[in-house]
Amino acid sequence: MNESNIMNWHQLSADECLVHYGVEKDIGYSESQIEGLHKQYGLNTLRKEEKESLIMRFLKQFHHVLIYVLLAAALITALLSHWIDTFVILGVVLINALVGLIQEGKAEQALNELKAFLSPTARAIRGGKVKTIEAEKIVPGDIILLKSGDRVPADLRIIEAINLRVDESMLTGESEAVELHSEPIIGDPGLADRTNIGYAGTLVTSGRGQGVVVATGQETELGKIQDMMSGVEELTTPLIRSMNVFSRQLSVVIVIVSLSILGIGYFLIQLEPTELFLSVIALAVASIPEGLPALLSITLAIGVQKMARRNAIIRKLPAVETLGALTVICTDKTGTLTQNEMTVTQIVTPKNRYSVSGVGYEPHGEIKHSKGEKTICEEFPDLKALLESARHCNDSQVYKGMDGNWKLEGEPTEGALITLAKKGHLIERAGKRIETLPFESENKYMSVIQDFESGERRLLVKGAVEKVLSFCDLSDSELEEWEGQIKDLAGEGLRVMGFADRTLTLGHDSIETELRKPLTFLGLVGIIDPPREEAIRAIDQCQKAGITIKMITGDHAQTASAIGKRVGIQNYSQVITGTGLDQNTTDKDWELCAEKYSIFARAQPEHKLRLVEAFQRKNQIVAMTGDGVNDAPALKRADVGIAMGIKGTDVTKDAAAMVLTDDNFESIAAAVSQGRTTYSNLRKAIIFILPTNGAEALMVISSILLGFSLPITPVQLLWVNMVTAVTLALALAFEPEEKRVMQQEPRATNAPILGTYFIWRIIWVALLVGGGAIALFFYYKGHYNIDYARTIALNTLVAGQVFYLLNSRHLYESCLSFEGLFGNPKVLIAGLALLFFQMSITYAPFMQNWFGTLSITGYDWILLSTVGFVVFIAVEIEKAIYRKLNNMKNQ
């Protein structure tokens, strides 16, 4: 085990770290020491995870209680040598298994893809020489050299840094590159604030440095994230839980009823055993909605396609429906709620205050005087001087790319200043930079000497306000006034920068010398990563839909709170940092904390994971957004993990159930709306399918108890179940979104799929359809042979379902309108498709041989269709009575 778990490396000095490992910074380990160290520490690699085989994934598709009942029915028919029944039942089971396997999607890849963040090679000092070695052969105590463009190969304690900046966003969520240094840090800050540690997998963006390895492989922060992901239990979705409960209950009812009928038929009625067994099997087959698993997968797949058109790519099928049940959305800030493009919004000079419109690096917007007047910097000398300092004391570039989008090359804050100068119509004349003093974390400012076309030479300075003010000769009252302005801007969540200048003579000294002379303070700018307008609308929509929004970010508390206020998060002032979260010691503490606070700043990976778990223990359905590797464990644990498609890592995307192609919170709100619609449509489909099974069960039970021939054979029962599921029921998956879908509270996580009222609906329709089919069976049996009568009963069942499909488009509201009858064109298409199938089974000779049917006349079709029409009218009357009783109850 590495010492990283017990040593606070950030608190030690660089020399103390070197002494701990017994190495010198310019010599490192000797080659003779390395072999023994490899045996002690192992390779600098992440653990490989075992994958479940395709065969096991396929076999798991049969692990369903309803499938067990069907397999038992297939076994009994095989023992009775009714092979057609056996093969048809097994065919249905196999089709359902294949559909489930295909819809399961890709196997989890996130754990293996973490390895992509480990550098393949590294430059190490060994035996006093710089050597390029395989990164997996690095050991704790190795001295590693870093330069711009390198990926940090292991966790390092920095012992030397020269303008060393590292992008840690994939690990900490910090949106800007972090300046690393070699000084010890007092206390126990979070990962993002341990600025003398370089973490494995992070990217050096500028400068150079040197560090001693303090953790390798599984002991790195990256390895700890993998451990967290491995230990995360993926939860079943609310729909799957409800379906499992429903399936178990239905199976128990089917078994009890089947055994009861078997006992009654054998002991009381004393029916012939073989015929009785076939009838009971027919009852079991009739009662099981065989098409339901396929319908479930297909309905969810249709929801996937609809969401893809709204910039949400679903990777895990059940997430479609789970989105509709969300009660909490934990969102990050940068890029999801904000533009991820720094923008100047306020300017304060000694004479005026200005506001700036437009967002991002596109120079679309304008600068307005506090009086509301549009300004051009050439007309306002105070504004022009500040913009010149912002533009020329700058090493970045903003340009329009080939795709028409504006792009940044350099630091985000500098990009914002260049865009500001363009918005102010600063004319960039010919000039020349004479000398540069680059920004360093110790100095907190940048300074240049710039020649202008007019022949003027000026010293320009930009940087941290307190540092820039220290270069200027200001009175106490002036300093107090500026401190008030700074406080006001910072209170709005703005990052504040100061600017100063001085005109130089030709015989000027160096920048360092000139900075000892007083400068003229030019003013302040307030910079922010502005919120997306569409995110503001989406958050309002979600909160009205009863969904709580929580922001979990690696950014600072004040900035996070300001953005929370701007986007409209409720209780945005309730903020806690990672340090505060570390004070939680019990699950109850985490639950109270999760409920109390709306914004969690400077959050680390384990904080995000524990917050998600805390919400889930309170029976919340949680979505978690993220883009960095640090977000992956929480995304995997969440009921719906949502990854950013543009700036998200592959690890994050593969841990997530959904990927946003536009990194926009508005797409989450759209996905929630579609998820609710998908669940509603799925519920309509289930309530549509089950009366068919009820009607079939009624026909079989009646035949056994009353001692008449089966009105429909087991194979015909399977036909009806499957053909109505894949045609008629499927049409309900295309029902449009209801108007008030986002104005309702999320459904209860333990709510049953079928309530009392819908159980009554199923019984009512089953009696209507089953009773009609039995009545026509007896009528035709008295005039024709039994196969003809069964053909009539079979088509009567289907006709009843066709008309009941129209009733099912609205579960409560009347369908006696143009919209109710023709509002979903897919219903008409499904009806035509079913007509084709029924014509085939009724008239095609090979189908007649398989299913025991006969050709019927046009009069027969009119008669059985009349039964279907009666079903439609009877259900509409029942719905009208329910609405009237419900209105009376609510008055």
PDB file of N, CA and C in Angstrom, residues 794-868:
ATOM      1  N   LEU A 794     -62.345 -15.756 -32.303  1.00  0.00           N
ATOM      2  CA  LEU A 794     -61.018 -15.152 -32.434  1.00  0.00           C
ATOM      3  C   LEU A 794     -61.115 -13.739 -32.990  1.00  0.00           C
ATOM      4  N   ASN A 795     -61.872 -13.541 -34.053  1.00  0.00           N
ATOM      5  CA  ASN A 795     -61.980 -12.218 -34.679  1.00  0.00           C
ATOM      6  C   ASN A 795     -62.830 -11.262 -33.853  1.00  0.00           C
ATOM      7  N   THR A 796     -63.743 -11.795 -33.053  1.00  0.00           N
ATOM      8  CA  THR A 796     -64.523 -10.937 -32.155  1.00  0.00           C
ATOM      9  C   THR A 796     -63.626 -10.345 -31.068  1.00  0.00           C
ATOM     10  N   LEU A 797     -62.740 -11.192 -30.528  1.00  0.00           N
ATOM     11  CA  LEU A 797     -61.757 -10.691 -29.553  1.00  0.00           C
ATOM     12  C   LEU A 797     -60.957  -9.533 -30.134  1.00  0.00           C
ATOM     13  N   VAL A 798     -60.490  -9.716 -31.366  1.00  0.00           N
ATOM     14  CA  VAL A 798     -59.665  -8.699 -32.000  1.00  0.00           C
ATOM     15  C   VAL A 798     -60.476  -7.441 -32.299  1.00  0.00           C
ATOM     16  N   ALA A 799     -61.719  -7.611 -32.763  1.00  0.00           N
ATOM     17  CA  ALA A 799     -62.567  -6.453 -33.057  1.00  0.00           C
ATOM     18  C   ALA A 799     -62.822  -5.637 -31.791  1.00  0.00           C
ATOM     19  N   GLY A 800     -63.068  -6.346 -30.680  1.00  0.00           N
ATOM     20  CA  GLY A 800     -63.270  -5.638 -29.427  1.00  0.00           C
ATOM     21  C   GLY A 800     -62.048  -4.821 -29.040  1.00  0.00           C
ATOM     22  N   GLN A 801     -60.842  -5.363 -29.282  1.00  0.00           N
ATOM     23  CA  GLN A 801     -59.605  -4.645 -28.979  1.00  0.00           C
ATOM     24  C   GLN A 801     -59.412  -3.434 -29.889  1.00  0.00           C
ATOM     25  N   VAL A 802     -59.799  -3.561 -31.158  1.00  0.00           N
ATOM     26  CA  VAL A 802     -59.644  -2.440 -32.099  1.00  0.00           C
ATOM     27  C   VAL A 802     -60.452  -1.240 -31.620  1.00  0.00           C
ATOM     28  N   PHE A 803     -61.693  -1.470 -31.232  1.00  0.00           N
ATOM     29  CA  PHE A 803     -62.529  -0.362 -30.778  1.00  0.00           C
ATOM     30  C   PHE A 803     -62.084   0.142 -29.403  1.00  0.00           C
ATOM     31  N   TYR A 804     -61.646  -0.774 -28.548  1.00  0.00           N
ATOM     32  CA  TYR A 804     -61.171  -0.360 -27.223  1.00  0.00           C
ATOM     33  C   TYR A 804     -59.880   0.454 -27.326  1.00  0.00           C
ATOM     34  N   LEU A 805     -59.119   0.268 -28.377  1.00  0.00           N
ATOM     35  CA  LEU A 805     -57.906   1.064 -28.597  1.00  0.00           C
ATOM     36  C   LEU A 805     -58.243   2.551 -28.644  1.00  0.00           C
ATOM     37  N   LEU A 806     -59.361   2.897 -29.284  1.00  0.00           N
ATOM     38  CA  LEU A 806     -59.769   4.303 -29.349  1.00  0.00           C
ATOM     39  C   LEU A 806     -60.094   4.820 -27.951  1.00  0.00           C
ATOM     40  N   ASN A 807     -60.757   3.976 -27.132  1.00  0.00           N
ATOM     41  CA  ASN A 807     -61.031   4.387 -25.745  1.00  0.00           C
ATOM     42  C   ASN A 807     -59.740   4.669 -24.983  1.00  0.00           C
ATOM     43  N   SER A 808     -58.694   3.888 -25.259  1.00  0.00           N
ATOM     44  CA  SER A 808     -57.462   3.925 -24.469  1.00  0.00           C
ATOM     45  C   SER A 808     -56.592   5.127 -24.775  1.00  0.00           C
ATOM     46  N   ARG A 809     -56.904   5.878 -25.830  1.00  0.00           N
ATOM     47  CA  ARG A 809     -56.087   7.053 -26.146  1.00  0.00           C
ATOM     48  C   ARG A 809     -56.153   8.084 -25.021  1.00  0.00           C
ATOM     49  N   HIS A 810     -57.302   8.148 -24.353  1.00  0.00           N
ATOM     50  CA  HIS A 810     -57.466   9.019 -23.183  1.00  0.00           C
ATOM     51  C   HIS A 810     -58.019   8.159 -22.057  1.00  0.00           C
ATOM     52  N   LEU A 811     -57.281   8.052 -20.968  1.00  0.00           N
ATOM     53  CA  LEU A 811     -57.683   7.146 -19.895  1.00  0.00           C
ATOM     54  C   LEU A 811     -58.928   7.631 -19.153  1.00  0.00           C
ATOM     55  N   TYR A 812     -59.090   8.949 -19.060  1.00  0.00           N
ATOM     56  CA  TYR A 812     -60.232   9.500 -18.336  1.00  0.00           C
ATOM     57  C   TYR A 812     -61.154  10.320 -19.240  1.00  0.00           C
ATOM     58  N   GLU A 813     -60.564  11.067 -20.151  1.00  0.00           N
ATOM     59  CA  GLU A 813     -61.334  11.987 -20.980  1.00  0.00           C
ATOM     60  C   GLU A 813     -62.050  11.250 -22.105  1.00  0.00           C
ATOM     61  N   SER A 814     -63.079  11.901 -22.633  1.00  0.00           N
ATOM     62  CA  SER A 814     -63.860  11.310 -23.712  1.00  0.00           C
ATOM     63  C   SER A 814     -63.054  11.269 -25.011  1.00  0.00           C
ATOM     64  N   CYS A 815     -63.283  10.219 -25.775  1.00  0.00           N
ATOM     65  CA  CYS A 815     -62.653  10.098 -27.099  1.00  0.00           C
ATOM     66  C   CYS A 815     -63.663  10.380 -28.209  1.00  0.00           C
ATOM     67  N   LEU A 816     -64.877  10.843 -27.834  1.00  0.00           N
ATOM     68  CA  LEU A 816     -65.909  11.144 -28.826  1.00  0.00           C
ATOM     69  C   LEU A 816     -65.701  12.534 -29.399  1.00  0.00           C
ATOM     70  N   SER A 817     -64.589  12.697 -30.102  1.00  0.00           N
ATOM     71  CA  SER A 817     -64.245  13.953 -30.763  1.00  0.00           C
ATOM     72  C   SER A 817     -63.336  13.632 -31.935  1.00  0.00           C
ATOM     73  N   PHE A 818     -63.115  14.624 -32.788  1.00  0.00           N
ATOM     74  CA  PHE A 818     -62.246  14.393 -33.949  1.00  0.00           C
ATOM     75  C   PHE A 818     -60.831  14.059 -33.487  1.00  0.00           C
ATOM     76  N   GLU A 819     -60.347  14.793 -32.449  1.00  0.00           N
ATOM     77  CA  GLU A 819     -59.002  14.532 -31.946  1.00  0.00           C
ATOM     78  C   GLU A 819     -58.936  13.150 -31.289  1.00  0.00           C
ATOM     79  N   GLY A 820     -59.993  12.797 -30.565  1.00  0.00           N
ATOM     80  CA  GLY A 820     -59.992  11.510 -29.890  1.00  0.00           C
ATOM     81  C   GLY A 820     -59.999  10.338 -30.848  1.00  0.00           C
ATOM     82  N   LEU A 821     -60.631  10.510 -31.997  1.00  0.00           N
ATOM     83  CA  LEU A 821     -60.726   9.424 -32.973  1.00  0.00           C
ATOM     84  C   LEU A 821     -59.573   9.434 -33.975  1.00  0.00           C
ATOM     85  N   PHE A 822     -59.103  10.637 -34.353  1.00  0.00           N
ATOM     86  CA  PHE A 822     -58.125  10.718 -35.437  1.00  0.00           C
ATOM     87  C   PHE A 822     -56.844  11.470 -35.053  1.00  0.00           C
ATOM     88  N   GLY A 823     -56.686  11.809 -33.758  1.00  0.00           N
ATOM     89  CA  GLY A 823     -55.538  12.619 -33.337  1.00  0.00           C
ATOM     90  C   GLY A 823     -54.205  11.911 -33.425  1.00  0.00           C
ATOM     91  N   ASN A 824     -54.211  10.584 -33.484  1.00  0.00           N
ATOM     92  CA  ASN A 824     -52.965   9.819 -33.592  1.00  0.00           C
ATOM     93  C   ASN A 824     -53.033   8.960 -34.857  1.00  0.00           C
ATOM     94  N   PRO A 825     -52.416   9.406 -35.947  1.00  0.00           N
ATOM     95  CA  PRO A 825     -52.485   8.652 -37.213  1.00  0.00           C
ATOM     96  C   PRO A 825     -51.960   7.223 -37.077  1.00  0.00           C
ATOM     97  N   LYS A 826     -51.076   6.998 -36.096  1.00  0.00           N
ATOM     98  CA  LYS A 826     -50.514   5.648 -35.923  1.00  0.00           C
ATOM     99  C   LYS A 826     -51.602   4.642 -35.537  1.00  0.00           C
ATOM    100  N   VAL A 827     -52.664   5.114 -34.896  1.00  0.00           N
ATOM    101  CA  VAL A 827     -53.765   4.222 -34.532  1.00  0.00           C
ATOM    102  C   VAL A 827     -54.435   3.675 -35.784  1.00  0.00           C
ATOM    103  N   LEU A 828     -54.643   4.527 -36.767  1.00  0.00           N
ATOM    104  CA  LEU A 828     -55.264   4.091 -38.024  1.00  0.00           C
ATOM    105  C   LEU A 828     -54.350   3.128 -38.770  1.00  0.00           C
ATOM    106  N   ILE A 829     -53.049   3.440 -38.771  1.00  0.00           N
ATOM    107  CA  ILE A 829     -52.085   2.550 -39.429  1.00  0.00           C
ATOM    108  C   ILE A 829     -52.071   1.183 -38.742  1.00  0.00           C
ATOM    109  N   ALA A 830     -52.099   1.198 -37.393  1.00  0.00           N
ATOM    110  CA  ALA A 830     -52.104  -0.060 -36.642  1.00  0.00           C
ATOM    111  C   ALA A 830     -53.363  -0.863 -36.943  1.00  0.00           C
ATOM    112  N   GLY A 831     -54.499  -0.165 -37.071  1.00  0.00           N
ATOM    113  CA  GLY A 831     -55.745  -0.856 -37.396  1.00  0.00           C
ATOM    114  C   GLY A 831     -55.678  -1.539 -38.753  1.00  0.00           C
ATOM    115  N   LEU A 832     -55.084  -0.856 -39.727  1.00  0.00           N
ATOM    116  CA  LEU A 832     -54.933  -1.455 -41.064  1.00  0.00           C
ATOM    117  C   LEU A 832     -53.978  -2.641 -41.029  1.00  0.00           C
ATOM    118  N   ALA A 833     -52.892  -2.507 -40.246  1.00  0.00           N
ATOM    119  CA  ALA A 833     -51.940  -3.610 -40.133  1.00  0.00           C
ATOM    120  C   ALA A 833     -52.600  -4.832 -39.499  1.00  0.00           C
ATOM    121  N   LEU A 834     -53.402  -4.595 -38.463  1.00  0.00           N
ATOM    122  CA  LEU A 834     -54.084  -5.707 -37.804  1.00  0.00           C
ATOM    123  C   LEU A 834     -55.103  -6.359 -38.736  1.00  0.00           C
ATOM    124  N   LEU A 835     -55.786  -5.538 -39.548  1.00  0.00           N
ATOM    125  CA  LEU A 835     -56.732  -6.087 -40.516  1.00  0.00           C
ATOM    126  C   LEU A 835     -56.028  -7.038 -41.475  1.00  0.00           C
ATOM    127  N   PHE A 836     -54.819  -6.644 -41.919  1.00  0.00           N
ATOM    128  CA  PHE A 836     -54.039  -7.518 -42.806  1.00  0.00           C
ATOM    129  C   PHE A 836     -53.716  -8.849 -42.119  1.00  0.00           C
ATOM    130  N   PHE A 837     -53.260  -8.765 -40.846  1.00  0.00           N
ATOM    131  CA  PHE A 837     -52.927  -9.994 -40.113  1.00  0.00           C
ATOM    132  C   PHE A 837     -54.152 -10.893 -39.938  1.00  0.00           C
ATOM    133  N   GLN A 838     -55.297 -10.282 -39.606  1.00  0.00           N
ATOM    134  CA  GLN A 838     -56.502 -11.089 -39.383  1.00  0.00           C
ATOM    135  C   GLN A 838     -57.026 -11.688 -40.681  1.00  0.00           C
ATOM    136  N   MET A 839     -56.886 -10.958 -41.763  1.00  0.00           N
ATOM    137  CA  MET A 839     -57.271 -11.521 -43.058  1.00  0.00           C
ATOM    138  C   MET A 839     -56.374 -12.713 -43.393  1.00  0.00           C
ATOM    139  N   SER A 840     -55.086 -12.609 -43.031  1.00  0.00           N
ATOM    140  CA  SER A 840     -54.149 -13.692 -43.315  1.00  0.00           C
ATOM    141  C   SER A 840     -54.505 -14.946 -42.531  1.00  0.00           C
ATOM    142  N   ILE A 841     -54.745 -14.789 -41.220  1.00  0.00           N
ATOM    143  CA  ILE A 841     -55.028 -15.965 -40.400  1.00  0.00           C
ATOM    144  C   ILE A 841     -56.392 -16.571 -40.738  1.00  0.00           C
ATOM    145  N   THR A 842     -57.293 -15.717 -41.293  1.00  0.00           N
ATOM    146  CA  THR A 842     -58.638 -16.196 -41.600  1.00  0.00           C
ATOM    147  C   THR A 842     -58.726 -16.848 -42.981  1.00  0.00           C
ATOM    148  N   TYR A 843     -57.946 -16.317 -43.954  1.00  0.00           N
ATOM    149  CA  TYR A 843     -58.138 -16.773 -45.339  1.00  0.00           C
ATOM    150  C   TYR A 843     -56.917 -17.481 -45.947  1.00  0.00           C
ATOM    151  N   ALA A 844     -55.693 -17.237 -45.437  1.00  0.00           N
ATOM    152  CA  ALA A 844     -54.520 -17.882 -46.030  1.00  0.00           C
ATOM    153  C   ALA A 844     -54.509 -19.366 -45.664  1.00  0.00           C
ATOM    154  N   PRO A 845     -54.418 -20.274 -46.651  1.00  0.00           N
ATOM    155  CA  PRO A 845     -54.506 -21.722 -46.372  1.00  0.00           C
ATOM    156  C   PRO A 845     -53.464 -22.206 -45.358  1.00  0.00           C
ATOM    157  N   PHE A 846     -52.194 -21.767 -45.498  1.00  0.00           N
ATOM    158  CA  PHE A 846     -51.167 -22.268 -44.574  1.00  0.00           C
ATOM    159  C   PHE A 846     -51.416 -21.776 -43.158  1.00  0.00           C
ATOM    160  N   MET A 847     -51.978 -20.543 -43.012  1.00  0.00           N
ATOM    161  CA  MET A 847     -52.319 -20.028 -41.686  1.00  0.00           C
ATOM    162  C   MET A 847     -53.511 -20.795 -41.115  1.00  0.00           C
ATOM    163  N   GLN A 848     -54.454 -21.152 -41.993  1.00  0.00           N
ATOM    164  CA  GLN A 848     -55.605 -21.945 -41.533  1.00  0.00           C
ATOM    165  C   GLN A 848     -55.151 -23.291 -40.987  1.00  0.00           C
ATOM    166  N   ASN A 849     -54.150 -23.899 -41.641  1.00  0.00           N
ATOM    167  CA  ASN A 849     -53.630 -25.186 -41.171  1.00  0.00           C
ATOM    168  C   ASN A 849     -52.935 -25.052 -39.817  1.00  0.00           C
ATOM    169  N   TRP A 850     -52.169 -23.980 -39.642  1.00  0.00           N
ATOM    170  CA  TRP A 850     -51.432 -23.796 -38.386  1.00  0.00           C
ATOM    171  C   TRP A 850     -52.362 -23.481 -37.216  1.00  0.00           C
ATOM    172  N   PHE A 851     -53.345 -22.609 -37.465  1.00  0.00           N
ATOM    173  CA  PHE A 851     -54.152 -22.070 -36.368  1.00  0.00           C
ATOM    174  C   PHE A 851     -55.569 -22.636 -36.301  1.00  0.00           C
ATOM    175  N   GLY A 852     -55.928 -23.527 -37.223  1.00  0.00           N
ATOM    176  CA  GLY A 852     -57.246 -24.164 -37.171  1.00  0.00           C
ATOM    177  C   GLY A 852     -58.387 -23.211 -37.446  1.00  0.00           C
ATOM    178  N   THR A 853     -58.232 -22.287 -38.403  1.00  0.00           N
ATOM    179  CA  THR A 853     -59.273 -21.320 -38.741  1.00  0.00           C
ATOM    180  C   THR A 853     -59.926 -21.669 -40.070  1.00  0.00           C
ATOM    181  N   LEU A 854     -61.064 -20.991 -40.346  1.00  0.00           N
ATOM    182  CA  LEU A 854     -61.786 -21.172 -41.598  1.00  0.00           C
ATOM    183  C   LEU A 854     -62.177 -19.808 -42.146  1.00  0.00           C
ATOM    184  N   SER A 855     -62.442 -19.748 -43.449  1.00  0.00           N
ATOM    185  CA  SER A 855     -62.881 -18.501 -44.085  1.00  0.00           C
ATOM    186  C   SER A 855     -64.285 -18.152 -43.626  1.00  0.00           C
ATOM    187  N   ILE A 856     -64.543 -16.847 -43.382  1.00  0.00           N
ATOM    188  CA  ILE A 856     -65.867 -16.390 -42.945  1.00  0.00           C
ATOM    189  C   ILE A 856     -66.402 -15.369 -43.947  1.00  0.00           C
ATOM    190  N   THR A 857     -67.695 -15.006 -43.808  1.00  0.00           N
ATOM    191  CA  THR A 857     -68.363 -14.139 -44.787  1.00  0.00           C
ATOM    192  C   THR A 857     -68.321 -12.680 -44.350  1.00  0.00           C
ATOM    193  N   GLY A 858     -68.720 -11.792 -45.286  1.00  0.00           N
ATOM    194  CA  GLY A 858     -68.799 -10.371 -44.975  1.00  0.00           C
ATOM    195  C   GLY A 858     -69.823 -10.073 -43.899  1.00  0.00           C
ATOM    196  N   TYR A 859     -70.941 -10.803 -43.873  1.00  0.00           N
ATOM    197  CA  TYR A 859     -71.950 -10.621 -42.828  1.00  0.00           C
ATOM    198  C   TYR A 859     -71.358 -10.900 -41.445  1.00  0.00           C
ATOM    199  N   ASP A 860     -70.512 -11.939 -41.403  1.00  0.00           N
ATOM    200  CA  ASP A 860     -69.879 -12.270 -40.126  1.00  0.00           C
ATOM    201  C   ASP A 860     -69.023 -11.107 -39.621  1.00  0.00           C
ATOM    202  N   TRP A 861     -68.315 -10.451 -40.523  1.00  0.00           N
ATOM    203  CA  TRP A 861     -67.469  -9.321 -40.128  1.00  0.00           C
ATOM    204  C   TRP A 861     -68.313  -8.177 -39.574  1.00  0.00           C
ATOM    205  N   ILE A 862     -69.475  -7.932 -40.205  1.00  0.00           N
ATOM    206  CA  ILE A 862     -70.355  -6.859 -39.727  1.00  0.00           C
ATOM    207  C   ILE A 862     -70.861  -7.174 -38.326  1.00  0.00           C
ATOM    208  N   LEU A 863     -71.225  -8.421 -38.102  1.00  0.00           N
ATOM    209  CA  LEU A 863     -71.771  -8.806 -36.806  1.00  0.00           C
ATOM    210  C   LEU A 863     -70.726  -8.694 -35.699  1.00  0.00           C
ATOM    211  N   LEU A 864     -69.533  -9.231 -35.930  1.00  0.00           N
ATOM    212  CA  LEU A 864     -68.520  -9.175 -34.876  1.00  0.00           C
ATOM    213  C   LEU A 864     -67.992  -7.755 -34.674  1.00  0.00           C
ATOM    214  N   SER A 865     -68.017  -6.918 -35.737  1.00  0.00           N
ATOM    215  CA  SER A 865     -67.614  -5.515 -35.587  1.00  0.00           C
ATOM    216  C   SER A 865     -68.621  -4.746 -34.744  1.00  0.00           C
ATOM    217  N   THR A 866     -69.891  -5.156 -34.840  1.00  0.00           N
ATOM    218  CA  THR A 866     -70.921  -4.519 -34.018  1.00  0.00           C
ATOM    219  C   THR A 866     -70.646  -4.747 -32.538  1.00  0.00           C
ATOM    220  N   VAL A 867     -70.162  -5.949 -32.197  1.00  0.00           N
ATOM    221  CA  VAL A 867     -69.772  -6.224 -30.806  1.00  0.00           C
ATOM    222  C   VAL A 867     -68.674  -5.257 -30.372  1.00  0.00           C
ATOM    223  N   GLY A 868     -67.673  -5.033 -31.257  1.00  0.00           N
ATOM    224  CA  GLY A 868     -66.593  -4.095 -30.950  1.00  0.00           C
ATOM    225  C   GLY A 868     -67.105  -2.694 -30.728  1.00  0.00           C
TER     226      GLY A 868
END
